Coordinates of C-alpha atoms in Angstrom, one line a residue:
Chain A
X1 CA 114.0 102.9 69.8
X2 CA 114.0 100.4 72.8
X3 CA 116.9 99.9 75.1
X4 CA 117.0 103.2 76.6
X5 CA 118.2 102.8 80.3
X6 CA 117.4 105.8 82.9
X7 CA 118.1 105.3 86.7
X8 CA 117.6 106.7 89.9
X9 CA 120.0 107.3 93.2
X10 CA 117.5 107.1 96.5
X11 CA 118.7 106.6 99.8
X12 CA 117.0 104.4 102.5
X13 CA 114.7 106.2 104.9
X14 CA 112.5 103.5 106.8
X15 CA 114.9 102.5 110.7
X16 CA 113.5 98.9 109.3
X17 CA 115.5 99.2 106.0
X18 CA 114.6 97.9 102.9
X19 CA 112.3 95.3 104.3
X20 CA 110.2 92.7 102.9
X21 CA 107.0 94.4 102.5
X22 CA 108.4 97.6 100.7
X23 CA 110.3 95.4 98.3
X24 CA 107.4 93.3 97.5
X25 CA 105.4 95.9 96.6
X26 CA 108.4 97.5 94.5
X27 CA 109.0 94.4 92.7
X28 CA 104.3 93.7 92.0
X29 CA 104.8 97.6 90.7
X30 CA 108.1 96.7 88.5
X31 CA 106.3 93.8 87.5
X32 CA 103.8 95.8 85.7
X33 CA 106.9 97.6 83.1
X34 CA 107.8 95.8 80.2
X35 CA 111.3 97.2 80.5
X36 CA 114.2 95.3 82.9
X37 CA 114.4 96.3 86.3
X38 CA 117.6 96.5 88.1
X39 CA 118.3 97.6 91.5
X40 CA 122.4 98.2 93.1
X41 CA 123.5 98.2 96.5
X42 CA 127.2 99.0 96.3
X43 CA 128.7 96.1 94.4
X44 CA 125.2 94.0 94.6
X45 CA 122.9 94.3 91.4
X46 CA 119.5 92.2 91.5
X47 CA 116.8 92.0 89.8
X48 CA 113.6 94.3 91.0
X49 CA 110.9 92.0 89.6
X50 CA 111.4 89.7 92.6
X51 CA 111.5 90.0 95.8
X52 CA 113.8 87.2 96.5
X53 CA 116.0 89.2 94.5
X54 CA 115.7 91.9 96.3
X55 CA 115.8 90.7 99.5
X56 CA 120.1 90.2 98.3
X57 CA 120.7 93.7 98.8
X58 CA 119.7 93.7 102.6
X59 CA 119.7 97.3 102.3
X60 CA 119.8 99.1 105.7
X61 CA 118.8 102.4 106.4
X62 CA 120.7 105.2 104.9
X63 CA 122.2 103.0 102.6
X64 CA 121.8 104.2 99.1
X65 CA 119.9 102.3 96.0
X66 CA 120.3 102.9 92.1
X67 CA 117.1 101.5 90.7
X68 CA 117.9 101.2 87.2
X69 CA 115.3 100.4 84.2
X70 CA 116.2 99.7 80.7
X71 CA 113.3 99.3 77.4
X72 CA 110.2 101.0 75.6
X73 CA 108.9 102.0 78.8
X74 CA 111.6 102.6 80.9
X75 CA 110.9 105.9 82.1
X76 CA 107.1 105.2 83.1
X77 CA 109.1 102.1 84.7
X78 CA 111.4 104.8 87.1
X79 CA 108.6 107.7 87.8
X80 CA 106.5 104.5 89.4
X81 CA 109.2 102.9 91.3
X82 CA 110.3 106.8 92.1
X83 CA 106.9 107.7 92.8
X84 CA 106.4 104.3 95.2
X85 CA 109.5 104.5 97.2
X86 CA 108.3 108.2 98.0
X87 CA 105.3 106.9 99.2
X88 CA 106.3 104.4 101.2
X89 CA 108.9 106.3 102.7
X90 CA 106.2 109.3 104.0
X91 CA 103.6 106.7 104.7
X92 CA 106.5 105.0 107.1
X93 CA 106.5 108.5 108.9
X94 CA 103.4 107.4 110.1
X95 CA 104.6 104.2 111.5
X96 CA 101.8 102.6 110.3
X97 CA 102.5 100.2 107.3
X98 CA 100.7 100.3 104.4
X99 CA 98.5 96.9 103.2
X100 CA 99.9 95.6 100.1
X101 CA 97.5 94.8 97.3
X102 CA 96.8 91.1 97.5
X103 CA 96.8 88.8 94.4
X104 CA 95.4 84.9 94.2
Chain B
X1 CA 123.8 85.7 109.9
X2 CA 124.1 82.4 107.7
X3 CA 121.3 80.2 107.9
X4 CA 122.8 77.7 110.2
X5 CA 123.6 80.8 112.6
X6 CA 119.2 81.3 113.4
X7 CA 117.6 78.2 112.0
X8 CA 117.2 76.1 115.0
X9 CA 118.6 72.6 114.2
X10 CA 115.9 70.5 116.0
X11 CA 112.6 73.0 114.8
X12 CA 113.1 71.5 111.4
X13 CA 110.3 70.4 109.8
X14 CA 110.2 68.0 106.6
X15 CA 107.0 67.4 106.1
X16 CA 104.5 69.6 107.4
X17 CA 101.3 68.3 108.0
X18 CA 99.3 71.3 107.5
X19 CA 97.4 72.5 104.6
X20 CA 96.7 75.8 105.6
X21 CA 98.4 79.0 105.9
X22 CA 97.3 79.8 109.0
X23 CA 98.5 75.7 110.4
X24 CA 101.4 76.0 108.8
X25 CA 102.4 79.3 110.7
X26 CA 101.0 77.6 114.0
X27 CA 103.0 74.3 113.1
X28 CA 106.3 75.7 112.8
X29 CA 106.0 77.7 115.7
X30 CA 105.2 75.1 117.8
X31 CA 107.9 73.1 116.5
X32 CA 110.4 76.1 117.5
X33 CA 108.6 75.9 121.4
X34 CA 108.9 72.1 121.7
X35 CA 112.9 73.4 120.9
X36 CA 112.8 75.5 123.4
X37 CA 113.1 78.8 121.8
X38 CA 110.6 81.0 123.2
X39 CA 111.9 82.3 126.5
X40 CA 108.3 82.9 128.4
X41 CA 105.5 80.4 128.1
X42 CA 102.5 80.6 125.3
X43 CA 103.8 81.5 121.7
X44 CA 100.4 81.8 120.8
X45 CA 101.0 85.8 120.5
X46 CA 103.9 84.7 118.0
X47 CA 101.4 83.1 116.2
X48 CA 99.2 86.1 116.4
X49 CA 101.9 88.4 115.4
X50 CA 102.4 86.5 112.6
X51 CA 99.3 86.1 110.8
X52 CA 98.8 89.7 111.8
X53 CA 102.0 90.8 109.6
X54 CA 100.4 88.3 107.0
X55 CA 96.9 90.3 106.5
X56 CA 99.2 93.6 105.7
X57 CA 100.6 91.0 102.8
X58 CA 101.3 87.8 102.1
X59 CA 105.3 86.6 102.9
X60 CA 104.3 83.8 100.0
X61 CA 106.8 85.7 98.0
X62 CA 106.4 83.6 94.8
X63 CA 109.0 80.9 93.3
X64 CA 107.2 77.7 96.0
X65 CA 108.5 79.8 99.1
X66 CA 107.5 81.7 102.0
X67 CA 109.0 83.8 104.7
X68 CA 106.4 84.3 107.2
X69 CA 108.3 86.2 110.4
X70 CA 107.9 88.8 113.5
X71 CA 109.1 90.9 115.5
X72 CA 108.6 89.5 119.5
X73 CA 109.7 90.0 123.0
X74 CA 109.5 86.4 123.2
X75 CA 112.7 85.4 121.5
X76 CA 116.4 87.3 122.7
X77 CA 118.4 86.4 119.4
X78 CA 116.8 86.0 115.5
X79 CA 115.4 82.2 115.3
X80 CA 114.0 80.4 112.7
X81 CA 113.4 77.3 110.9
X82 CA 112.4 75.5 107.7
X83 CA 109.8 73.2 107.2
X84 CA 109.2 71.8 103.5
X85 CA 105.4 70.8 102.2
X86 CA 105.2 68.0 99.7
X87 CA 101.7 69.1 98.5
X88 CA 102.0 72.8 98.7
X89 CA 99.9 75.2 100.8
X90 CA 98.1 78.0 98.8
X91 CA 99.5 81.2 101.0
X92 CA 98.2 84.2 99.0
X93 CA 101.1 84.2 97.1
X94 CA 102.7 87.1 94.7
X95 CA 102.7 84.4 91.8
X96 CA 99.5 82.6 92.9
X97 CA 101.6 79.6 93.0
X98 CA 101.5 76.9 95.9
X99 CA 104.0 77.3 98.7
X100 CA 106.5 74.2 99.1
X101 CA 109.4 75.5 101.4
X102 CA 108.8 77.8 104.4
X103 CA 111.2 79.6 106.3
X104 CA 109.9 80.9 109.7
X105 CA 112.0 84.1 111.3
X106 CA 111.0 85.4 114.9
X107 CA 113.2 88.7 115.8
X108 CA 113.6 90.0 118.9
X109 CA 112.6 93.9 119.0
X110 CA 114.8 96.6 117.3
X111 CA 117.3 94.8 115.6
X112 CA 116.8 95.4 111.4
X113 CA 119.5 94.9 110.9
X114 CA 119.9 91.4 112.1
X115 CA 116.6 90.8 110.4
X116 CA 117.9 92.0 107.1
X117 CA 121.1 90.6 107.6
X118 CA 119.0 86.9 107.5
X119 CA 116.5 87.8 104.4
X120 CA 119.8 88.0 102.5
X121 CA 121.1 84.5 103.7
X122 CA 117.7 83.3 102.9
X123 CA 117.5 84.8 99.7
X124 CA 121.7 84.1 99.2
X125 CA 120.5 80.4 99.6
X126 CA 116.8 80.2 97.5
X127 CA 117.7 82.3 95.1
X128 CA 119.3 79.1 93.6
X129 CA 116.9 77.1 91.8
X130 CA 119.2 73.9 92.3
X131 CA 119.4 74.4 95.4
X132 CA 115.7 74.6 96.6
X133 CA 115.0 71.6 93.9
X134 CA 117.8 69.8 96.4
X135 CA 116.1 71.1 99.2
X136 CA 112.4 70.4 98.3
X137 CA 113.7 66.3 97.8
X138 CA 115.4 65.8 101.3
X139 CA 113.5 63.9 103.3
X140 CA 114.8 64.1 106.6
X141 CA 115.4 66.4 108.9
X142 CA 119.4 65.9 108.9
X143 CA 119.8 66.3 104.9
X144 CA 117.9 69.5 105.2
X145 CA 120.6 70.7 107.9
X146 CA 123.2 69.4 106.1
X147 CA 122.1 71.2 102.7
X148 CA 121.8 74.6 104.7
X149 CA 125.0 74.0 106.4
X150 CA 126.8 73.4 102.8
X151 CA 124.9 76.5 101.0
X152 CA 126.3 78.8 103.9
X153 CA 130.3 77.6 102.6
X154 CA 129.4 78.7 99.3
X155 CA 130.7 82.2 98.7
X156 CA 127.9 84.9 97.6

């Protein structure tokens, strides 16, 4: 049965915020899902297959995301982006950013 | 932080001349010099800085537009400007597609939020197809002002 929808709450770690590079990479991963990718800031929903989109919620540290993901492969769709923001996050620790696959 | 409040007026640029990423980069930043918007001499580290931040991945963001930007000590407030290419410049681009509007951002140090706070008046104004289609057929350099200026009176 498609249309299931399953989100996530995650709150904002990076001092830089939501930035352009993390959200490209979220939206090249949500890309990948056949199932529709939405992502909240408070009363902001986007979509999180483009980083234009994204770039909407201008989401600051601390401030908190719902990353939503709704068909067939929804929950493969969440654990990724899940999986992603957990890695940028601890790779940010670091301070040094991660390279973002390059296409064309 | 509406567009009209960081894009400098006079660094507009309607029809770049270069065909490469790394001249478009160099074009528009030495438009925003010749405006006088770099406190301290040679932007050339801008320019540096910026390709730099493009080999981490590519601001070509999809959709015919681009956001190539920095962090610098060499400007004290956010600046920026647009420049528009007629034939397109291949930038690496998520989509693969050719680039056709560019908006430039240099930041000063440790302000995100600013930073942020001008991706979503970017995105607020090219998210609207209409409005970039608008934007990719103005010719000059006052109709692309004008067109910004408008966009930032429209509510969300």
């Amino acid at each position: 049965m498609s249309g299931d929808t399953v989100e996530h709450k995650l709150i904002v770690t990076n001092p830089q915020g939501f930035h352009l590079r993390p959200m490209a990479a979220f939206a090249e991963v949500a890309n990948r899902f056949q199932s529709t990718i939405n992502v909240s800031k408070e009363d902001k929903q986007v979509n999180g297959k483009s980083p234009l989109e994204l770039m909407f919620l201008a989401a600051e540290q601390g401030s908190e995301l719902m990353i939503q993901a709704t068909g067939p492969d929804a929950a493969d769709a969440l654990k990724a982006l899940v999986d992603l923001m957990a890695k940028m996050s601890s790779e940010e620790q670091n301070s040094e950013e991660p390279p973002l696959p390059r296409k064309g | 932080m509406r567009m009209s409040d960081f894009v400098v007026r006079e660094a507009i640029i309607p029809d770049l001349k270069a065909a490469t990423k790394e001249g478009v980069i160099r074009e528009m930043v030495e438009s925003l010099k010749a405006a006088g918007q770099f406190k301290a001499g040679d932007p050339e580290d801008t320019v540096k800085a910026i390709l730099k931040r493009e080999l981490l991945g590519s601001t070509g963001i999809g959709r015919g537009v681009a956001i190539p930007h920095t962090k610098h000590t060499s400007v004290e407030r956010l600046v920026g400007t647009v420049a528009l290419s007629r034939a397109g410049v291949m930038f690496d681009s998520l989509d693969g597609e050719p680039v056709h509007v560019f908006v430039l951002l240099v930041s000063p140090q440790d302000r995100p939020g600013d930073h942020l706070r001008a991706l979503e008046n970017v995105s607020r104004t090219l998210r609207d197809d209409g409005f970039v289609r608008a934007l990719r057929s103005a010719t000059t350099r006052e109709e692309i002002w004008s067109l910004l200026d408008e966009s930032d009176q429209q509510p969300g």
